[in-house]
mmCIF file of C-alpha atoms in Angstrom:
data_model
loop_
_atom_site.group_PDB
_atom_site.id
_atom_site.type_symbol
_atom_site.label_atom_id
_atom_site.label_comp_id
_atom_site.label_asym_id
_atom_site.label_seq_id
_atom_site.Cartn_x
_atom_site.Cartn_y
_atom_site.Cartn_z
ATOM 1 C CA MET A 172 83.444 149.443 123.845
ATOM 2 C CA SER A 173 84.983 146.346 122.006
ATOM 3 C CA HIS A 174 85.418 146.005 118.469
ATOM 4 C CA PRO A 175 86.187 142.873 116.249
ATOM 5 C CA PRO A 176 89.222 141.786 114.930
ATOM 6 C CA HIS A 177 90.325 144.051 112.000
ATOM 7 C CA PRO A 178 90.881 141.355 109.281
ATOM 8 C CA SER A 179 94.715 141.717 109.303
ATOM 9 C CA SER A 180 95.093 141.323 112.880
ATOM 10 C CA PRO A 181 96.679 138.085 114.681
ATOM 11 C CA ASP A 182 93.378 137.723 115.923
ATOM 12 C CA ALA A 183 91.156 137.283 112.979
ATOM 13 C CA ALA A 184 90.088 134.720 111.373
ATOM 14 C CA THR A 185 92.275 132.583 109.013
ATOM 15 C CA ASP A 186 89.681 130.872 107.022
ATOM 16 C CA PHE A 187 86.359 130.443 107.338
ATOM 17 C CA THR A 188 83.549 127.932 105.883
ATOM 18 C CA PHE A 189 79.880 128.016 104.357
ATOM 19 C CA ASP A 190 77.409 125.201 103.664
ATOM 20 C CA PHE A 191 76.317 124.916 100.462
ATOM 21 C CA VAL A 192 74.241 122.317 98.063
ATOM 22 C CA PRO A 193 75.452 121.375 94.550
ATOM 23 C CA LEU A 194 73.506 121.275 92.001
ATOM 24 C CA ALA A 195 73.410 118.796 89.081
ATOM 25 C CA ASP A 196 76.300 119.025 87.164
ATOM 26 C CA GLU A 197 75.428 117.011 84.184
ATOM 27 C CA LEU A 198 71.212 116.846 83.650
ATOM 28 C CA GLU A 199 69.790 113.704 82.149
ATOM 29 C CA PRO A 200 68.537 112.957 78.743
ATOM 30 C CA GLY A 201 65.052 114.578 78.634
ATOM 31 C CA GLN A 202 65.189 117.177 81.226
ATOM 32 C CA ARG A 203 66.755 121.009 80.934
ATOM 33 C CA TRP A 204 66.614 123.355 83.498
ATOM 34 C CA SER A 205 63.310 125.709 84.450
ATOM 35 C CA THR A 206 62.559 128.182 81.704
ATOM 36 C CA TRP A 207 60.968 129.890 84.229
ATOM 37 C CA PRO A 208 63.165 132.775 84.714
ATOM 38 C CA SER A 209 64.527 133.640 81.020
ATOM 39 C CA VAL A 210 60.515 134.021 80.384
ATOM 40 C CA GLU A 211 59.789 137.323 80.028
ATOM 41 C CA PRO A 212 57.117 138.497 82.748
ATOM 42 C CA LEU A 213 53.911 139.462 80.311
ATOM 43 C CA MET A 214 54.461 135.901 79.718
ATOM 44 C CA ARG A 215 54.067 134.374 83.211
ATOM 45 C CA GLY A 216 51.007 133.593 84.702
ATOM 46 C CA PRO A 217 48.758 136.026 86.269
ATOM 47 C CA GLU A 218 49.054 136.973 90.039
ATOM 48 C CA PRO A 219 48.209 135.760 92.317
ATOM 49 C CA LEU A 220 50.675 132.680 91.578
ATOM 50 C CA PRO A 221 49.097 129.395 92.647
ATOM 51 C CA ALA A 222 50.892 128.297 95.644
ATOM 52 C CA TRP A 223 52.022 124.699 93.866
ATOM 53 C CA LEU A 224 53.592 126.667 91.138
ATOM 54 C CA VAL A 225 56.869 126.134 91.303
ATOM 55 C CA THR A 226 59.496 129.779 90.180
ATOM 56 C CA ALA A 227 62.820 128.676 91.723
ATOM 57 C CA SER A 228 65.982 129.870 89.263
ATOM 58 C CA GLY A 229 67.455 126.186 90.142
ATOM 59 C CA ALA A 230 64.338 124.109 89.006
ATOM 60 C CA VAL A 231 64.498 121.311 86.392
ATOM 61 C CA ASP A 232 62.166 120.937 83.727
ATOM 62 C CA THR A 233 61.615 116.729 83.496
ATOM 63 C CA GLU A 234 59.305 114.947 80.319
ATOM 64 C CA LEU A 235 57.168 112.460 81.526
ATOM 65 C CA GLY A 236 56.105 111.400 77.820
ATOM 66 C CA VAL A 237 53.192 112.653 75.661
ATOM 67 C CA LEU A 238 50.187 113.104 77.204
ATOM 68 C CA LYS A 239 47.914 114.566 73.858
ATOM 69 C CA GLY A 240 49.068 114.572 70.226
ATOM 70 C CA GLY A 241 46.936 116.371 67.253
ATOM 71 C CA LYS A 242 47.039 117.947 63.870
ATOM 72 C CA GLU A 243 48.602 121.046 65.259
ATOM 73 C CA ALA A 244 49.974 120.296 68.871
ATOM 74 C CA ASP A 245 51.322 117.950 70.929
ATOM 75 C CA VAL A 246 50.916 118.011 75.050
ATOM 76 C CA PHE A 247 53.293 116.445 77.265
ATOM 77 C CA LEU A 248 53.219 115.897 80.945
ATOM 78 C CA LEU A 249 56.449 117.639 82.594
ATOM 79 C CA GLU A 250 57.636 117.504 85.895
ATOM 80 C CA ARG A 251 59.164 120.895 87.459
ATOM 81 C CA ARG A 252 61.339 119.990 90.683
ATOM 82 C CA ASP A 253 62.958 122.093 92.690
ATOM 83 C CA LEU A 254 66.888 121.122 93.374
ATOM 84 C CA LEU A 255 67.261 122.600 96.655
ATOM 85 C CA HIS A 256 63.700 121.513 97.888
ATOM 86 C CA PRO A 257 63.091 118.192 96.546
ATOM 87 C CA ASP A 258 59.628 117.852 97.875
ATOM 88 C CA ASP A 259 58.832 120.763 95.837
ATOM 89 C CA ALA A 260 57.607 119.382 92.829
ATOM 90 C CA VAL A 261 54.437 119.978 90.302
ATOM 91 C CA VAL A 262 53.885 118.353 87.118
ATOM 92 C CA MET A 263 52.595 119.979 84.321
ATOM 93 C CA ALA A 264 51.485 119.810 80.894
ATOM 94 C CA ALA A 265 53.290 121.433 78.564
ATOM 95 C CA LYS A 266 51.274 122.651 74.965
ATOM 96 C CA ARG A 267 53.793 122.546 71.591
ATOM 97 C CA TYR A 268 53.096 123.514 68.286
ATOM 98 C CA ARG A 269 54.118 121.968 65.914
ATOM 99 C CA ALA A 270 57.193 122.787 63.416
ATOM 100 C CA PRO A 271 56.094 124.141 59.914
ATOM 101 C CA GLU A 272 57.074 120.701 58.440
ATOM 102 C CA HIS A 273 55.070 118.771 60.210
ATOM 103 C CA ARG A 274 51.953 121.265 60.744
ATOM 104 C CA ALA A 275 48.109 121.544 59.591
ATOM 105 C CA PHE A 276 45.951 124.580 60.781
ATOM 106 C CA HIS A 277 42.951 123.495 58.865
ATOM 107 C CA ARG A 278 40.970 126.331 59.039
ATOM 108 C CA ALA A 279 43.167 128.728 60.561
ATOM 109 C CA ALA A 280 42.453 131.181 57.804
ATOM 110 C CA SER A 281 38.272 131.421 59.018
ATOM 111 C CA TYR A 282 39.514 131.710 63.134
ATOM 112 C CA THR A 283 42.391 133.928 62.115
ATOM 113 C CA GLU A 284 40.027 137.272 60.255
ATOM 114 C CA GLY A 285 40.223 140.294 62.622
ATOM 115 C CA ARG A 286 43.663 139.473 63.743
ATOM 116 C CA SER A 287 46.855 141.047 63.014
ATOM 117 C CA VAL A 288 50.413 140.847 64.029
ATOM 118 C CA LYS A 289 52.594 143.264 64.936
ATOM 119 C CA ARG A 290 55.523 143.661 62.656
ATOM 120 C CA SER A 291 54.572 144.179 58.209
ATOM 121 C CA ARG A 292 57.232 141.892 57.442
ATOM 122 C CA ASP A 293 55.465 138.669 59.780
ATOM 123 C CA GLN A 294 52.370 139.611 58.144
ATOM 124 C CA ARG A 295 53.372 139.475 54.696
ATOM 125 C CA ALA A 296 54.938 136.539 55.062
ATOM 126 C CA LEU A 297 51.934 134.584 56.488
ATOM 127 C CA ASP A 298 49.776 135.936 53.948
ATOM 128 C CA ARG A 299 51.867 134.910 51.327
ATOM 129 C CA LYS A 300 51.998 131.623 53.475
ATOM 130 C CA SER A 301 56.126 131.421 53.419
ATOM 131 C CA SER A 302 58.375 128.907 55.125
ATOM 132 C CA TRP A 303 59.049 132.315 57.970
ATOM 133 C CA GLY A 304 55.367 132.579 57.576
ATOM 134 C CA ARG A 305 54.745 128.880 58.910
ATOM 135 C CA THR A 306 57.346 129.718 61.314
ATOM 136 C CA VAL A 307 55.241 132.683 62.262
ATOM 137 C CA ALA A 308 52.433 131.050 62.356
ATOM 138 C CA ALA A 309 52.901 128.573 64.919
ATOM 139 C CA ALA A 310 54.426 131.537 67.537
ATOM 140 C CA GLU A 311 51.127 133.108 66.708
ATOM 141 C CA TRP A 312 49.133 130.552 67.618
ATOM 142 C CA ALA A 313 50.838 129.643 70.704
ATOM 143 C CA VAL A 314 50.543 133.758 71.657
ATOM 144 C CA SER A 315 46.902 133.165 71.034
ATOM 145 C CA GLU A 316 45.921 130.471 73.459
ATOM 146 C CA TRP A 317 47.946 131.830 75.885
ATOM 147 C CA GLY A 318 46.394 135.070 75.513
ATOM 148 C CA ALA A 319 42.934 133.133 75.567
ATOM 149 C CA LEU A 320 43.637 131.476 78.498
ATOM 150 C CA ARG A 321 44.529 134.236 80.697
ATOM 151 C CA ARG A 322 41.655 136.352 79.631
ATOM 152 C CA CYS A 323 39.543 133.533 80.759
ATOM 153 C CA TRP A 324 41.623 132.899 83.830
ATOM 154 C CA GLU A 325 41.066 136.525 84.465
ATOM 155 C CA LEU A 326 37.368 136.404 83.912
ATOM 156 C CA GLY A 327 36.838 133.197 86.337
ATOM 157 C CA LEU A 328 36.266 130.740 84.041
ATOM 158 C CA PRO A 329 37.425 126.912 84.640
ATOM 159 C CA VAL A 330 40.141 126.722 82.386
ATOM 160 C CA PRO A 331 44.233 125.276 82.968
ATOM 161 C CA TYR A 332 46.043 127.906 84.800
ATOM 162 C CA PRO A 333 48.652 129.848 82.412
ATOM 163 C CA VAL A 334 51.597 128.965 83.704
ATOM 164 C CA GLN A 335 53.672 130.184 81.116
ATOM 165 C CA CYS A 336 54.510 130.806 76.646
ATOM 166 C CA ASP A 337 57.805 130.612 75.863
ATOM 167 C CA GLY A 338 57.838 130.824 71.670
ATOM 168 C CA THR A 339 55.703 127.901 70.825
ATOM 169 C CA GLU A 340 55.166 126.185 74.081
ATOM 170 C CA ILE A 341 53.170 126.540 76.749
ATOM 171 C CA LEU A 342 53.249 125.637 80.334
ATOM 172 C CA MET A 343 50.202 124.699 81.668
ATOM 173 C CA GLU A 344 48.044 123.258 85.093
ATOM 174 C CA TRP A 345 47.524 120.085 84.732
ATOM 175 C CA ILE A 346 43.636 118.578 85.220
ATOM 176 C CA SER A 347 43.682 115.388 87.121
ATOM 177 C CA HIS A 348 41.233 113.501 88.633
ATOM 178 C CA ASP A 349 42.003 109.969 90.615
ATOM 179 C CA GLY A 350 45.502 110.492 90.129
ATOM 180 C CA GLY A 351 44.976 110.623 86.318
ATOM 181 C CA THR A 352 44.437 112.839 83.592
ATOM 182 C CA ALA A 353 40.440 114.334 83.988
ATOM 183 C CA PRO A 354 38.856 112.267 81.161
ATOM 184 C CA ARG A 355 36.982 114.003 78.607
ATOM 185 C CA LEU A 356 33.459 115.112 78.900
ATOM 186 C CA ALA A 357 32.911 112.844 75.522
ATOM 187 C CA GLY A 358 32.993 109.470 77.117
ATOM 188 C CA GLN A 359 30.844 109.964 80.506
ATOM 189 C CA ARG A 360 27.778 108.862 81.092
ATOM 190 C CA PRO A 361 26.571 110.406 84.327
ATOM 191 C CA GLY A 362 23.215 110.485 86.510
ATOM 192 C CA ARG A 363 20.700 112.896 85.853
ATOM 193 C CA GLY A 364 21.905 114.805 89.412
ATOM 194 C CA LEU A 365 25.482 115.061 87.798
ATOM 195 C CA LEU A 366 24.405 115.875 84.518
ATOM 196 C CA GLU A 367 22.271 118.636 85.046
ATOM 197 C CA ASN A 368 25.278 120.073 87.110
ATOM 198 C CA TRP A 369 27.671 120.341 84.411
ATOM 199 C CA TYR A 370 25.393 121.005 81.811
ATOM 200 C CA GLU A 371 25.234 124.604 83.795
ATOM 201 C CA GLN A 372 28.363 124.800 83.741
ATOM 202 C CA VAL A 373 28.772 124.470 80.412
ATOM 203 C CA ARG A 374 25.845 127.228 80.126
ATOM 204 C CA ASP A 375 27.534 129.270 81.946
ATOM 205 C CA VAL A 376 30.916 129.517 80.592
ATOM 206 C CA LEU A 377 28.868 130.367 77.389
ATOM 207 C CA HIS A 378 27.660 133.151 78.952
ATOM 208 C CA THR A 379 30.579 134.064 80.859
ATOM 209 C CA LEU A 380 33.001 134.420 77.123
ATOM 210 C CA ALA A 381 29.794 136.395 75.309
ATOM 211 C CA GLY A 382 29.518 138.837 78.036
ATOM 212 C CA ALA A 383 33.337 139.063 77.560
ATOM 213 C CA GLY A 384 32.533 139.436 73.929
ATOM 214 C CA LEU A 385 34.368 135.971 72.951
ATOM 215 C CA ALA A 386 33.566 132.761 71.573
ATOM 216 C CA HIS A 387 35.186 129.596 71.861
ATOM 217 C CA GLY A 388 35.631 128.484 68.299
ATOM 218 C CA ASP A 389 35.423 124.758 68.537
ATOM 219 C CA LEU A 390 33.314 124.059 72.129
ATOM 220 C CA SER A 391 32.675 120.275 71.968
ATOM 221 C CA PRO A 392 32.500 117.244 74.236
ATOM 222 C CA TYR A 393 36.056 116.650 73.563
ATOM 223 C CA ASN A 394 36.991 120.135 74.647
ATOM 224 C CA VAL A 395 35.801 119.828 78.021
ATOM 225 C CA LEU A 396 37.157 118.073 81.008
ATOM 226 C CA VAL A 397 35.677 116.953 84.242
ATOM 227 C CA ALA A 398 37.117 116.315 87.541
ATOM 228 C CA GLY A 399 34.393 114.421 89.388
ATOM 229 C CA GLU A 400 31.720 117.164 89.395
ATOM 230 C CA ARG A 401 33.821 120.327 88.033
ATOM 231 C CA ILE A 402 34.229 120.671 84.308
ATOM 232 C CA VAL A 403 37.283 122.513 82.576
ATOM 233 C CA VAL A 404 37.129 123.531 79.429
ATOM 234 C CA ILE A 405 40.514 122.993 77.083
ATOM 235 C CA ASP A 406 41.837 123.759 73.541
ATOM 236 C CA LEU A 407 41.933 127.809 73.314
ATOM 237 C CA PRO A 408 43.601 128.853 70.382
ATOM 238 C CA GLN A 409 41.066 129.446 68.268
ATOM 239 C CA VAL A 410 38.772 132.038 70.500
ATOM 240 C CA VAL A 411 37.400 134.729 68.507
ATOM 241 C CA ASP A 412 36.111 138.199 68.876
ATOM 242 C CA LEU A 413 32.750 138.689 68.584
ATOM 243 C CA ALA A 414 32.716 141.823 67.089
ATOM 244 C CA GLY A 415 35.942 141.608 65.353
ATOM 245 C CA ASN A 416 35.754 138.191 63.226
ATOM 246 C CA PRO A 417 32.679 138.444 60.988
ATOM 247 C CA GLN A 418 32.024 134.421 61.359
ATOM 248 C CA ALA A 419 31.794 134.634 64.981
ATOM 249 C CA GLY A 420 28.510 134.235 65.197
ATOM 250 C CA GLU A 421 28.240 131.056 63.914
ATOM 251 C CA PHE A 422 31.250 129.212 65.891
ATOM 252 C CA LEU A 423 29.418 130.352 68.876
ATOM 253 C CA ARG A 424 26.224 129.347 67.108
ATOM 254 C CA ARG A 425 28.021 125.955 66.638
ATOM 255 C CA ASP A 426 29.592 125.781 70.069
ATOM 256 C CA CYS A 427 26.273 125.616 71.466
ATOM 257 C CA VAL A 428 24.626 123.113 68.565
ATOM 258 C CA ASN A 429 27.819 120.666 69.836
ATOM 259 C CA MET A 430 27.166 121.143 73.287
ATOM 260 C CA ALA A 431 23.471 120.844 73.001
ATOM 261 C CA ARG A 432 23.610 117.596 71.018
ATOM 262 C CA TRP A 433 25.797 115.877 73.787
ATOM 263 C CA PHE A 434 23.290 116.633 76.786
ATOM 264 C CA THR A 435 20.629 115.435 74.591
ATOM 265 C CA SER A 436 21.933 112.189 73.962
ATOM 266 C CA ARG A 437 22.773 111.728 77.232
ATOM 267 C CA GLY A 438 19.649 112.626 78.322
ATOM 268 C CA LEU A 439 18.871 116.292 78.859
ATOM 269 C CA GLU A 440 16.786 117.617 76.205
ATOM 270 C CA VAL A 441 18.604 120.946 75.146
ATOM 271 C CA ASP A 442 17.351 122.853 72.132
ATOM 272 C CA GLY A 443 20.588 124.116 70.726
ATOM 273 C CA GLU A 444 18.994 126.962 68.963
ATOM 274 C CA GLU A 445 17.902 127.999 72.123
ATOM 275 C CA LEU A 446 21.085 127.610 73.717
ATOM 276 C CA PHE A 447 22.362 129.756 70.955
ATOM 277 C CA ALA A 448 19.912 133.136 71.269
ATOM 278 C CA GLU A 449 19.935 133.075 75.270
ATOM 279 C CA VAL A 450 23.568 133.294 74.986
ATOM 280 C CA LEU A 451 23.821 135.888 71.612
ATOM 281 C CA ALA A 452 21.362 138.052 74.456
ATOM 282 C CA HIS A 453 23.546 138.256 76.871
ATOM 283 C CA ALA A 454 27.056 139.620 74.710
ATOM 284 C CA TRP A 455 28.406 142.200 75.670
#
């Protein structure tokens, strides 16, 4: 029976080679190493992970530009590419809540009734509206939207897949259509058949949310994207608990009335109060 030569024997190889692929020494402006490896597991998207998601440690995030500006947050397009497998790349939406000095959380108090933060120190800072409290608020709103996105995804609702949450930044699926960002429902003028289809999808969203004891809280044609025949609901930081927030019923009513008004304006007669009563009956 033969044995491989001992490393110290004359027959042993004196050197060896291996193949490797060098990574970039320096990143370009607007790039960073993927933050996926450093994000806590609970702040990563629910399993099963979608096939398009890039989770490689050697991936690079590249800024592609601003997608949408807002009072509380800005949304950017961000490409994540695996340097070892350049064909593996995905474009995502990066929602970043603003720094304290550039932010205005309008109507925040009415949405956050019934919520609390983990540390009493942070809660006191929020109550005093100190500079630290405003910093906590940004992170809390990001975490609130992250939790709402995950919950809605797990309920089977048409929302962007939540990729990860890191501080005040949420990465999520970019909803596209025909090579660009899917348009908002507000600007659409569909034919009767598609209008009815979209209404049934919106109605199902309201029913499912209410059945889980939730209301979107700010649902309007501006917070609904359309990708062909499919609708996708976005902007979820203010999702409220129907049992925990004393104003939740009014938020739910407003959601129903806002959506009913838009469909009626496009030729599909929808009574907002009737829709509200119907949805409320399915709550819990």
